[in-house]
């Protein structure tokens, strides 16, 4: 009981930190694109920098939503609802895919961070899972 609240709260804290870092990275990338007037294949640099800002805000908002849902599970000590489960599963899948890409593009440190967040999300979902109905069918004394 205490473990699942702790894991859900820790997942919420880590997701808030990740959201802040990713928003900051997108702000730096957008500013760099705008200041250098960089263009890829004739793309407009203003559009590219604004799209980077919007993408950063979208990622930050999604991660903050996940953090709020995990925090609510920790505070209430109840399983997340259907919508919350769908959002948290989507976040877990996204972190798994980004972890795979992080190995190739950034390195093993980024992979480890992504897998830590993935583990926290999956553990949050699994600790609040309903008990299996098959548990009652197994004999206690064979």
PDB file of C-alpha atoms in Angstrom:
ATOM      1  CA  UNK A   1       0.000   0.000   0.000  1.00  0.00           C
ATOM      2  CA  UNK A   2       2.755   2.438   0.900  1.00  0.00           C
ATOM      3  CA  UNK A   3       4.936   1.194  -1.951  1.00  0.00           C
ATOM      4  CA  UNK A   4       2.394   1.943  -4.654  1.00  0.00           C
ATOM      5  CA  UNK A   5       1.774   5.450  -3.315  1.00  0.00           C
ATOM      6  CA  UNK A   6       5.512   6.064  -3.184  1.00  0.00           C
ATOM      7  CA  UNK A   7       6.050   4.801  -6.740  1.00  0.00           C
ATOM      8  CA  UNK A   8       3.154   6.868  -8.119  1.00  0.00           C
ATOM      9  CA  UNK A   9       4.384  10.003  -6.327  1.00  0.00           C
ATOM     10  CA  UNK A  10       7.931   9.423  -7.537  1.00  0.00           C
ATOM     11  CA  UNK A  11       6.659   8.927 -11.090  1.00  0.00           C
ATOM     12  CA  UNK A  12       4.790  12.235 -10.854  1.00  0.00           C
ATOM     13  CA  UNK A  13       7.875  14.078  -9.622  1.00  0.00           C
ATOM     14  CA  UNK A  14      10.080  12.590 -12.337  1.00  0.00           C
ATOM     15  CA  UNK A  15       7.513  13.423 -15.027  1.00  0.00           C
ATOM     16  CA  UNK A  16       7.367  17.057 -13.889  1.00  0.00           C
ATOM     17  CA  UNK A  17      11.165  17.267 -14.010  1.00  0.00           C
ATOM     18  CA  UNK A  18      11.210  15.677 -17.466  1.00  0.00           C
ATOM     19  CA  UNK A  19       8.564  18.112 -18.690  1.00  0.00           C
ATOM     20  CA  UNK A  20      10.622  21.073 -17.466  1.00  0.00           C
ATOM     21  CA  UNK A  21      13.799  19.777 -19.115  1.00  0.00           C
ATOM     22  CA  UNK A  22      12.107  19.061 -22.439  1.00  0.00           C
ATOM     23  CA  UNK A  23      10.386  22.449 -22.541  1.00  0.00           C
ATOM     24  CA  UNK A  24      13.719  24.138 -21.826  1.00  0.00           C
ATOM     25  CA  UNK A  25      15.440  22.120 -24.578  1.00  0.00           C
ATOM     26  CA  UNK A  26      12.751  23.101 -27.071  1.00  0.00           C
ATOM     27  CA  UNK A  27      13.028  26.760 -26.096  1.00  0.00           C
ATOM     28  CA  UNK A  28      16.789  26.652 -26.703  1.00  0.00           C
ATOM     29  CA  UNK A  29      16.345  24.816 -30.016  1.00  0.00           C
ATOM     30  CA  UNK A  30      13.671  27.238 -31.191  1.00  0.00           C
ATOM     31  CA  UNK A  31      15.753  30.269 -30.238  1.00  0.00           C
ATOM     32  CA  UNK A  32      18.821  28.815 -31.950  1.00  0.00           C
ATOM     33  CA  UNK A  33      16.851  28.130 -35.114  1.00  0.00           C
ATOM     34  CA  UNK A  34      15.436  31.657 -35.130  1.00  0.00           C
ATOM     35  CA  UNK A  35      18.765  33.379 -34.353  1.00  0.00           C
ATOM     36  CA  UNK A  36      20.799  31.465 -36.915  1.00  0.00           C
ATOM     37  CA  UNK A  37      18.105  31.681 -39.609  1.00  0.00           C
ATOM     38  CA  UNK A  38      18.618  27.986 -40.285  1.00  0.00           C
ATOM     39  CA  UNK A  39      16.506  26.362 -42.961  1.00  0.00           C
ATOM     40  CA  UNK A  40      16.258  22.759 -44.033  1.00  0.00           C
ATOM     41  CA  UNK A  41      15.465  22.236 -47.723  1.00  0.00           C
ATOM     42  CA  UNK A  42      14.123  25.762 -48.080  1.00  0.00           C
ATOM     43  CA  UNK A  43      11.829  25.683 -45.030  1.00  0.00           C
ATOM     44  CA  UNK A  44      10.980  29.003 -43.418  1.00  0.00           C
ATOM     45  CA  UNK A  45      13.119  29.502 -40.265  1.00  0.00           C
ATOM     46  CA  UNK A  46      10.298  31.371 -38.486  1.00  0.00           C
ATOM     47  CA  UNK A  47       7.895  28.488 -39.046  1.00  0.00           C
ATOM     48  CA  UNK A  48      10.507  25.992 -37.849  1.00  0.00           C
ATOM     49  CA  UNK A  49      11.232  27.922 -34.658  1.00  0.00           C
ATOM     50  CA  UNK A  50       7.545  28.427 -33.872  1.00  0.00           C
ATOM     51  CA  UNK A  51       6.839  24.752 -34.534  1.00  0.00           C
ATOM     52  CA  UNK A  52       9.645  23.862 -32.118  1.00  0.00           C
ATOM     53  CA  UNK A  53       8.073  26.049 -29.432  1.00  0.00           C
ATOM     54  CA  UNK A  54       4.639  24.512 -30.016  1.00  0.00           C
ATOM     55  CA  UNK A  55       6.026  20.979 -29.934  1.00  0.00           C
ATOM     56  CA  UNK A  56       7.854  21.722 -26.676  1.00  0.00           C
ATOM     57  CA  UNK A  57       4.685  23.110 -25.135  1.00  0.00           C
ATOM     58  CA  UNK A  58       2.702  20.068 -26.306  1.00  0.00           C
ATOM     59  CA  UNK A  59       5.212  17.597 -24.898  1.00  0.00           C
ATOM     60  CA  UNK A  60       5.381  19.533 -21.632  1.00  0.00           C
ATOM     61  CA  UNK A  61       1.592  19.622 -21.328  1.00  0.00           C
ATOM     62  CA  UNK A  62       1.317  15.879 -22.017  1.00  0.00           C
ATOM     63  CA  UNK A  63       3.946  15.031 -19.415  1.00  0.00           C
ATOM     64  CA  UNK A  64       2.328  17.353 -16.873  1.00  0.00           C
ATOM     65  CA  UNK A  65      -1.012  15.644 -17.512  1.00  0.00           C
ATOM     66  CA  UNK A  66       0.652  12.282 -16.863  1.00  0.00           C
ATOM     67  CA  UNK A  67       2.209  13.679 -13.687  1.00  0.00           C
ATOM     68  CA  UNK A  68      -1.146  14.960 -12.438  1.00  0.00           C
ATOM     69  CA  UNK A  69      -2.796  11.596 -13.120  1.00  0.00           C
ATOM     70  CA  UNK A  70      -0.028   9.729 -11.299  1.00  0.00           C
ATOM     71  CA  UNK A  71      -0.171  12.196  -8.398  1.00  0.00           C
ATOM     72  CA  UNK A  72      -3.939  11.755  -8.120  1.00  0.00           C
ATOM     73  CA  UNK A  73      -3.470   8.003  -7.935  1.00  0.00           C
ATOM     74  CA  UNK A  74      -0.889   8.482  -5.188  1.00  0.00           C
ATOM     75  CA  UNK A  75      -3.046  10.905  -3.203  1.00  0.00           C
ATOM     76  CA  UNK A  76      -6.244   8.862  -3.467  1.00  0.00           C
ATOM     77  CA  UNK A  77      -4.450   5.503  -3.286  1.00  0.00           C
ATOM     78  CA  UNK A  78      -6.820   4.195  -5.929  1.00  0.00           C
ATOM     79  CA  UNK A  79      -6.252   2.774  -9.369  1.00  0.00           C
ATOM     80  CA  UNK A  80      -6.320   5.306 -12.195  1.00  0.00           C
ATOM     81  CA  UNK A  81      -9.508   5.421 -14.234  1.00  0.00           C
ATOM     82  CA  UNK A  82      -9.824   4.334 -17.837  1.00  0.00           C
ATOM     83  CA  UNK A  83      -8.741   7.673 -19.318  1.00  0.00           C
ATOM     84  CA  UNK A  84      -5.802   7.912 -16.931  1.00  0.00           C
ATOM     85  CA  UNK A  85      -4.706   4.371 -17.751  1.00  0.00           C
ATOM     86  CA  UNK A  86      -4.825   5.088 -21.477  1.00  0.00           C
ATOM     87  CA  UNK A  87      -2.746   8.245 -21.033  1.00  0.00           C
ATOM     88  CA  UNK A  88      -0.210   6.521 -18.774  1.00  0.00           C
ATOM     89  CA  UNK A  89       0.099   3.546 -21.127  1.00  0.00           C
ATOM     90  CA  UNK A  90       0.633   5.943 -24.046  1.00  0.00           C
ATOM     91  CA  UNK A  91       3.350   7.681 -22.042  1.00  0.00           C
ATOM     92  CA  UNK A  92       4.981   4.340 -21.212  1.00  0.00           C
ATOM     93  CA  UNK A  93       4.985   3.252 -24.856  1.00  0.00           C
ATOM     94  CA  UNK A  94       6.387   6.635 -25.892  1.00  0.00           C
ATOM     95  CA  UNK A  95       9.192   6.344 -23.349  1.00  0.00           C
ATOM     96  CA  UNK A  96       9.989   2.855 -24.602  1.00  0.00           C
ATOM     97  CA  UNK A  97      10.283   4.040 -28.202  1.00  0.00           C
ATOM     98  CA  UNK A  98      12.265   7.119 -27.197  1.00  0.00           C
ATOM     99  CA  UNK A  99      14.562   4.920 -25.116  1.00  0.00           C
ATOM    100  CA  UNK A 100      15.372   2.850 -28.176  1.00  0.00           C
ATOM    101  CA  UNK A 101      16.101   5.988 -30.192  1.00  0.00           C
ATOM    102  CA  UNK A 102      18.109   7.494 -27.342  1.00  0.00           C
ATOM    103  CA  UNK A 103      20.634   4.657 -27.436  1.00  0.00           C
ATOM    104  CA  UNK A 104      21.475   5.380 -31.049  1.00  0.00           C
ATOM    105  CA  UNK A 105      21.276   9.169 -30.963  1.00  0.00           C
ATOM    106  CA  UNK A 106      22.351  10.235 -27.470  1.00  0.00           C
ATOM    107  CA  UNK A 107      23.871   7.292 -25.627  1.00  0.00           C
ATOM    108  CA  UNK A 108      23.345   4.816 -22.848  1.00  0.00           C
ATOM    109  CA  UNK A 109      22.817   7.461 -20.166  1.00  0.00           C
ATOM    110  CA  UNK A 110      19.719   8.813 -21.907  1.00  0.00           C
ATOM    111  CA  UNK A 111      18.531   5.237 -22.449  1.00  0.00           C
ATOM    112  CA  UNK A 112      18.870   4.551 -18.720  1.00  0.00           C
ATOM    113  CA  UNK A 113      16.843   7.658 -17.854  1.00  0.00           C
ATOM    114  CA  UNK A 114      14.101   6.726 -20.317  1.00  0.00           C
ATOM    115  CA  UNK A 115      13.963   3.178 -18.980  1.00  0.00           C
ATOM    116  CA  UNK A 116      13.770   4.466 -15.402  1.00  0.00           C
ATOM    117  CA  UNK A 117      10.751   6.572 -16.308  1.00  0.00           C
ATOM    118  CA  UNK A 118       9.248   3.665 -18.251  1.00  0.00           C
ATOM    119  CA  UNK A 119       9.693   1.401 -15.223  1.00  0.00           C
ATOM    120  CA  UNK A 120       8.061   3.944 -12.917  1.00  0.00           C
ATOM    121  CA  UNK A 121       5.066   4.274 -15.244  1.00  0.00           C
ATOM    122  CA  UNK A 122       4.633   0.524 -15.690  1.00  0.00           C
ATOM    123  CA  UNK A 123       5.107  -0.114 -11.983  1.00  0.00           C
ATOM    124  CA  UNK A 124       2.515   2.541 -11.170  1.00  0.00           C
ATOM    125  CA  UNK A 125       0.047   0.846 -13.497  1.00  0.00           C
ATOM    126  CA  UNK A 126       0.821  -2.664 -12.268  1.00  0.00           C
ATOM    127  CA  UNK A 127       0.743  -1.913  -8.540  1.00  0.00           C
ATOM    128  CA  UNK A 128      -2.742  -0.459  -8.906  1.00  0.00           C
ATOM    129  CA  UNK A 129      -3.953  -3.327 -11.120  1.00  0.00           C
ATOM    130  CA  UNK A 130      -6.953  -5.302 -10.009  1.00  0.00           C
ATOM    131  CA  UNK A 131      -6.179  -8.704  -8.527  1.00  0.00           C
ATOM    132  CA  UNK A 132      -6.457 -11.564 -10.964  1.00  0.00           C
ATOM    133  CA  UNK A 133      -9.715 -13.541 -10.810  1.00  0.00           C
ATOM    134  CA  UNK A 134      -7.674 -16.693 -11.402  1.00  0.00           C
ATOM    135  CA  UNK A 135      -5.913 -16.296  -8.073  1.00  0.00           C
ATOM    136  CA  UNK A 136      -8.976 -17.692  -6.306  1.00  0.00           C
ATOM    137  CA  UNK A 137      -9.012 -20.816  -8.494  1.00  0.00           C
ATOM    138  CA  UNK A 138      -5.531 -21.961  -7.595  1.00  0.00           C
ATOM    139  CA  UNK A 139      -5.457 -24.538  -4.806  1.00  0.00           C
ATOM    140  CA  UNK A 140      -3.763 -23.471  -1.607  1.00  0.00           C
ATOM    141  CA  UNK A 141      -2.854 -27.016  -0.528  1.00  0.00           C
ATOM    142  CA  UNK A 142      -2.200 -29.421  -3.400  1.00  0.00           C
TER     143      UNK A 142
END
